[in-house]
Short mmCIF file of C-alpha atoms in Angstrom, two decimals:
data_model
loop_
_atom_site.label_atom_id
_atom_site.label_comp_id
_atom_site.label_asym_id
_atom_site.label_seq_id
_atom_site.Cartn_x
_atom_site.Cartn_y
_atom_site.Cartn_z
CA MET X 1 -9.03 -8.14 15.74
CA ALA X 2 -6.57 -9.32 13.06
CA ARG X 3 -5.12 -11.66 15.22
CA SER X 4 -8.54 -13.26 16.12
CA ARG X 5 -9.54 -13.36 12.34
CA LEU X 6 -6.23 -15.22 11.45
CA SER X 7 -6.69 -17.75 14.30
CA SER X 8 -10.23 -18.36 13.13
CA ASP X 9 -9.17 -18.83 9.47
CA ARG X 10 -6.57 -21.24 10.69
CA ASP X 11 -8.92 -23.32 12.72
CA ARG X 12 -11.25 -23.53 9.71
CA ARG X 13 -8.51 -24.63 7.44
CA SER X 14 -7.48 -27.13 9.97
CA LEU X 15 -10.92 -28.70 10.10
CA GLN X 16 -11.16 -28.77 6.29
CA ARG X 17 -7.67 -30.29 5.67
CA PRO X 18 -7.57 -34.18 5.73
CA ASP X 19 -5.86 -35.65 8.82
CA ALA X 20 -2.38 -36.92 7.92
CA ARG X 21 -3.32 -40.44 8.86
CA VAL X 22 -6.37 -40.27 6.32
CA LEU X 23 -4.02 -39.21 3.67
CA MET X 24 -1.69 -42.04 4.53
CA TYR X 25 -4.55 -44.72 4.39
CA GLN X 26 -5.78 -43.43 1.05
CA ASN X 27 -2.40 -43.13 -0.70
CA ARG X 28 -0.49 -46.16 0.31
CA SER X 29 -0.68 -49.15 -1.83
CA ASN X 30 0.97 -51.32 0.90
CA PHE X 31 -1.61 -50.47 3.62
CA SER X 32 -1.70 -52.95 6.58
CA PRO X 33 -4.50 -53.22 9.02
CA LEU X 34 -1.75 -53.04 11.78
CA SER X 35 -1.85 -49.35 10.95
CA LEU X 36 -5.07 -49.08 12.62
CA SER X 37 -4.04 -50.68 15.85
CA PRO X 38 -6.53 -53.77 15.92
CA SER X 39 -7.39 -55.80 18.98
CA LEU X 40 -7.33 -58.99 16.89
CA TRP X 41 -6.20 -59.59 13.32
CA LEU X 42 -6.43 -63.03 11.62
CA ARG X 43 -5.53 -63.75 8.04
CA GLY X 44 -5.62 -67.14 6.16
CA ASP X 45 -1.95 -67.28 5.11
CA LEU X 46 -0.60 -66.31 8.51
CA GLY X 47 -0.24 -68.13 11.83
CA ILE X 48 -2.11 -71.26 10.97
CA THR X 49 -1.47 -74.44 13.13
CA LEU X 50 -2.65 -77.52 11.50
CA ASN X 51 -3.93 -80.82 12.90
CA GLY X 52 -3.84 -82.86 9.79
CA ASN X 53 -5.91 -80.75 7.44
CA ASP X 54 -7.74 -78.94 10.25
CA VAL X 55 -7.07 -75.81 12.01
CA SER X 56 -6.22 -76.21 15.78
CA ALA X 57 -4.99 -72.50 16.16
CA TRP X 58 -4.87 -69.28 14.29
CA ALA X 59 -2.26 -66.88 15.62
CA ASP X 60 -3.44 -63.22 16.16
CA GLN X 61 -1.34 -61.05 13.97
CA SER X 62 -2.27 -57.67 16.01
CA GLY X 63 0.52 -58.30 18.64
CA ASN X 64 -2.12 -58.62 21.39
CA ASN X 65 -1.99 -62.50 21.51
CA ASN X 66 -5.65 -62.86 21.15
CA HIS X 67 -5.23 -66.31 19.47
CA ALA X 68 -7.94 -68.33 18.07
CA THR X 69 -8.06 -72.12 19.01
CA GLN X 70 -9.81 -75.18 19.05
CA SER X 71 -8.62 -78.11 21.15
CA THR X 72 -11.48 -80.57 20.15
CA ALA X 73 -10.45 -82.21 16.90
CA GLY X 74 -14.01 -82.79 15.80
CA ASN X 75 -14.89 -79.18 16.01
CA GLN X 76 -11.79 -77.81 14.18
CA PRO X 77 -12.36 -76.04 10.84
CA LEU X 78 -10.78 -77.19 7.73
CA TYR X 79 -7.65 -75.23 6.21
CA VAL X 80 -8.14 -74.59 2.41
CA SER X 81 -5.08 -73.34 0.80
CA GLY X 82 -6.80 -71.79 -2.03
CA ALA X 83 -10.32 -70.62 -2.66
CA ALA X 84 -11.52 -69.40 -5.92
CA ALA X 85 -13.80 -66.83 -4.34
CA PHE X 86 -11.01 -65.18 -2.66
CA ALA X 87 -8.52 -64.75 -5.41
CA ASN X 88 -7.26 -68.38 -4.57
CA LYS X 89 -6.01 -67.10 -1.20
CA PRO X 90 -6.11 -69.44 1.84
CA VAL X 91 -9.31 -69.58 4.07
CA VAL X 92 -10.54 -71.38 7.07
CA ARG X 93 -13.57 -73.41 6.26
CA PHE X 94 -16.33 -73.90 8.84
CA SER X 95 -18.87 -76.84 8.79
CA VAL X 96 -22.24 -76.48 10.62
CA ALA X 97 -22.40 -80.38 10.38
CA ASN X 98 -19.21 -80.47 12.49
CA SER X 99 -19.91 -77.69 14.89
CA ASP X 100 -16.78 -75.98 13.85
CA HIS X 101 -15.71 -72.92 15.77
CA LEU X 102 -12.73 -71.25 17.23
CA ILE X 103 -12.34 -69.64 20.63
CA ALA X 104 -10.32 -66.50 21.48
CA ASP X 105 -11.43 -65.81 25.07
CA THR X 106 -8.62 -63.49 25.76
CA LEU X 107 -10.64 -60.96 23.84
CA GLY X 108 -13.91 -61.81 25.60
CA ASN X 109 -14.06 -59.01 27.98
CA LEU X 110 -13.22 -56.43 25.32
CA LEU X 111 -16.89 -55.03 25.18
CA SER X 112 -17.77 -56.02 28.79
CA GLY X 113 -19.42 -53.00 30.40
CA THR X 114 -21.87 -50.37 29.11
CA ASP X 115 -21.81 -48.81 25.72
CA LYS X 116 -18.55 -50.00 24.56
CA PRO X 117 -17.74 -49.12 20.99
CA TYR X 118 -16.29 -51.79 18.64
CA THR X 119 -15.84 -52.58 14.97
CA VAL X 120 -15.73 -56.17 13.75
CA ILE X 121 -14.78 -57.18 10.11
CA MET X 122 -15.07 -60.45 8.50
CA VAL X 123 -14.06 -61.32 4.93
CA ALA X 124 -16.30 -64.26 4.41
CA LYS X 125 -18.66 -66.42 2.43
CA GLN X 126 -21.58 -68.13 3.84
CA THR X 127 -22.29 -71.34 1.99
CA SER X 128 -25.55 -72.57 3.63
CA ALA X 129 -28.90 -70.95 2.91
CA SER X 130 -29.86 -70.95 6.58
CA ASN X 131 -29.45 -68.65 9.74
CA TYR X 132 -26.13 -68.87 11.55
CA ILE X 133 -24.03 -66.77 13.93
CA LEU X 134 -20.61 -65.75 12.51
CA TRP X 135 -19.24 -64.35 15.74
CA SER X 136 -20.31 -63.79 19.15
CA PHE X 137 -19.34 -62.29 22.45
CA GLY X 138 -20.92 -64.25 25.25
CA ASN X 139 -20.98 -64.79 28.91
CA SER X 140 -19.92 -68.34 30.21
CA LEU X 141 -22.65 -68.30 32.90
CA VAL X 142 -25.59 -67.52 30.47
CA ALA X 143 -27.22 -69.66 27.89
CA ALA X 144 -28.32 -68.72 24.24
CA GLY X 145 -30.79 -65.85 24.21
CA GLY X 146 -29.18 -64.14 27.08
CA THR X 147 -26.26 -61.71 27.54
CA CYS X 148 -24.47 -61.30 24.40
CA ILE X 149 -23.30 -59.27 21.26
CA GLN X 150 -23.52 -61.19 18.23
CA MET X 151 -23.71 -61.08 14.30
CA TYR X 152 -26.66 -63.27 13.04
CA ASN X 153 -26.65 -63.79 9.24
CA GLU X 154 -30.11 -64.49 7.91
CA LEU X 155 -29.25 -65.74 4.54
CA SER X 156 -32.64 -66.71 3.46
CA ALA X 157 -34.06 -63.34 4.05
CA ASN X 158 -30.87 -61.69 2.52
CA SER X 159 -30.47 -59.81 5.94
CA CYS X 160 -28.30 -59.86 8.96
CA ARG X 161 -29.11 -58.91 12.63
CA VAL X 162 -26.88 -57.47 15.10
CA ASP X 163 -28.20 -58.73 18.66
CA LYS X 164 -27.16 -56.90 22.03
CA VAL X 165 -28.64 -58.32 25.20
CA ASP X 166 -27.68 -57.03 28.64
CA ASP X 167 -27.33 -58.59 31.95
CA LEU X 168 -30.91 -57.92 32.84
CA SER X 169 -32.14 -59.47 29.55
CA THR X 170 -33.01 -56.22 27.92
CA ALA X 171 -32.59 -56.95 24.21
CA SER X 172 -32.01 -55.01 21.18
CA ARG X 173 -32.07 -57.19 18.05
CA VAL X 174 -31.83 -55.03 14.90
CA SER X 175 -32.02 -56.37 11.29
CA LYS X 176 -30.37 -54.99 8.21
CA THR X 177 -30.86 -55.76 4.43
CA SER X 178 -27.19 -56.75 4.15
CA SER X 179 -25.99 -60.48 4.47
CA LEU X 180 -23.22 -62.71 3.70
CA THR X 181 -25.02 -64.26 0.62
CA GLY X 182 -23.32 -67.00 -1.53
CA THR X 183 -20.50 -64.66 -2.75
CA ALA X 184 -17.33 -63.49 -0.81
CA LYS X 185 -17.90 -60.25 0.99
CA MET X 186 -16.31 -58.02 3.58
CA GLN X 187 -18.80 -57.66 6.35
CA MET X 188 -18.27 -54.80 8.98
CA VAL X 189 -20.32 -54.04 11.89
CA ALA X 190 -19.25 -50.51 13.16
CA HIS X 191 -20.69 -49.65 16.68
CA SER X 192 -20.68 -46.44 18.65
CA GLY X 193 -21.74 -48.07 21.56
CA THR X 194 -25.27 -46.79 21.33
CA SER X 195 -25.90 -47.09 17.54
CA PHE X 196 -24.49 -49.09 14.70
CA PHE X 197 -24.44 -49.77 10.92
CA VAL X 198 -23.38 -52.72 8.83
CA ARG X 199 -21.03 -52.41 5.78
CA ASN X 200 -21.07 -55.09 3.09
CA ASN X 201 -18.02 -54.04 0.78
CA ALA X 202 -18.48 -50.42 -0.05
CA THR X 203 -22.10 -50.10 0.87
CA GLU X 204 -22.99 -49.06 4.24
CA THR X 205 -26.73 -49.17 5.82
CA THR X 206 -28.19 -46.52 7.63
CA SER X 207 -27.34 -46.20 11.25
CA SER X 208 -29.78 -47.74 13.96
CA ALA X 209 -29.99 -47.00 17.66
CA GLN X 210 -28.90 -50.10 19.76
CA ASP X 211 -28.54 -49.12 23.51
CA VAL X 212 -29.08 -51.46 26.31
CA GLY X 213 -27.52 -51.77 29.83
CA ALA X 214 -24.36 -53.31 31.17
CA THR X 215 -23.28 -56.46 29.62
CA THR X 216 -20.92 -58.80 31.25
CA LEU X 217 -19.01 -60.63 28.70
CA ASP X 218 -16.07 -62.96 28.94
CA LEU X 219 -16.03 -65.28 25.84
CA PHE X 220 -15.48 -64.44 22.12
CA THR X 221 -16.20 -66.98 19.27
CA ILE X 222 -15.93 -67.38 15.70
CA GLY X 223 -18.69 -69.68 14.07
CA CYS X 224 -21.42 -69.91 16.69
CA PHE X 225 -22.84 -68.33 19.79
CA ARG X 226 -21.16 -69.68 22.84
CA GLY X 227 -22.24 -69.03 26.32
CA SER X 228 -23.03 -71.68 28.83
CA ASN X 229 -24.13 -73.66 25.64
CA SER X 230 -23.01 -73.36 22.12
CA VAL X 231 -25.63 -73.04 19.19
CA GLU X 232 -26.23 -71.75 15.83
CA PHE X 233 -22.89 -72.89 14.11
CA TRP X 234 -21.89 -71.06 11.01
CA ASP X 235 -21.09 -72.61 7.52
CA GLY X 236 -18.79 -70.86 5.27
CA ASP X 237 -15.21 -69.62 4.38
CA LEU X 238 -13.50 -67.10 6.47
CA ALA X 239 -10.44 -65.49 4.84
CA GLU X 240 -9.76 -62.58 7.38
CA ALA X 241 -11.01 -61.32 10.61
CA LEU X 242 -10.37 -57.97 12.45
CA VAL X 243 -11.67 -56.67 15.67
CA PHE X 244 -11.38 -53.06 17.04
CA ASN X 245 -12.18 -51.55 20.36
CA ARG X 246 -13.50 -48.45 18.71
CA GLU X 247 -15.76 -47.50 16.05
CA LEU X 248 -13.51 -46.93 12.94
CA VAL X 249 -14.21 -43.55 11.21
CA LEU X 250 -15.03 -43.34 7.37
CA PRO X 251 -11.51 -42.86 5.93
CA GLU X 252 -10.43 -45.84 7.95
CA ARG X 253 -13.46 -48.05 6.89
CA ASP X 254 -12.75 -47.13 3.36
CA ALA X 255 -9.04 -47.90 3.65
CA VAL X 256 -9.87 -51.41 5.00
CA TRP X 257 -12.20 -52.04 2.14
CA ASN X 258 -9.69 -50.95 -0.25
CA TYR X 259 -7.22 -53.33 1.19
CA VAL X 260 -9.69 -56.23 1.09
CA LYS X 261 -10.89 -55.43 -2.30
CA ASN X 262 -7.37 -55.52 -3.75
CA ARG X 263 -6.26 -58.42 -1.83
CA TYR X 264 -9.20 -60.77 -2.66
CA ALA X 265 -10.47 -59.19 -5.89
CA LEU X 266 -13.85 -58.55 -4.61
#
């Protein structure tokens, strides 16, 4: 009996004791997103290839070679070496008038299947008071409104909407009172596969169910929806982007926020 009690007490203490990785995230001033093993990591001061003043390629810093590119000169976003809203850090500036967007299709099938968890983080500022899609996973054979997972910012309503549409056109479109208004923010969508919440900076919305069938996806785009057509181009500045093939847990989410807050003085 004594051995059983000791074992039980040890298990209880183990459950109560913070994970070593959590303490590392919380205590390290030199935290890097690489410690969380992202599938994609883009940052404005790293890996930029310019075509004049425009961005033709943005190299993935995760080590997975999911580089974001744009071969059409007229659709290449502008490189800004220092944006005041982001503590004078570099940003990539997207213009809806030019249909600017970047393509990272090597990441496109990351969420293809059923109930795939993910976390997408964008450090951004939307500059136009309209409704635009900041990022999307799409299917190259399906037009807008069909198979996708995407983030739709409804700036005029101070809300955002996460859309999930499966191969049979069963759709779940859930809005949250949380948008990229005219200030720089970290916007995070953390999805378990069947439910999600949105986080803007330190504030998290309540979780909402979002469960549809299988989604066949092969495209990933920053700056619009892209399937067999491209629509709803985004207008704004992007300083950093992270994509994970899992739902980050709270200490990890907090660690990313602290990193972003300190880097961009948010």
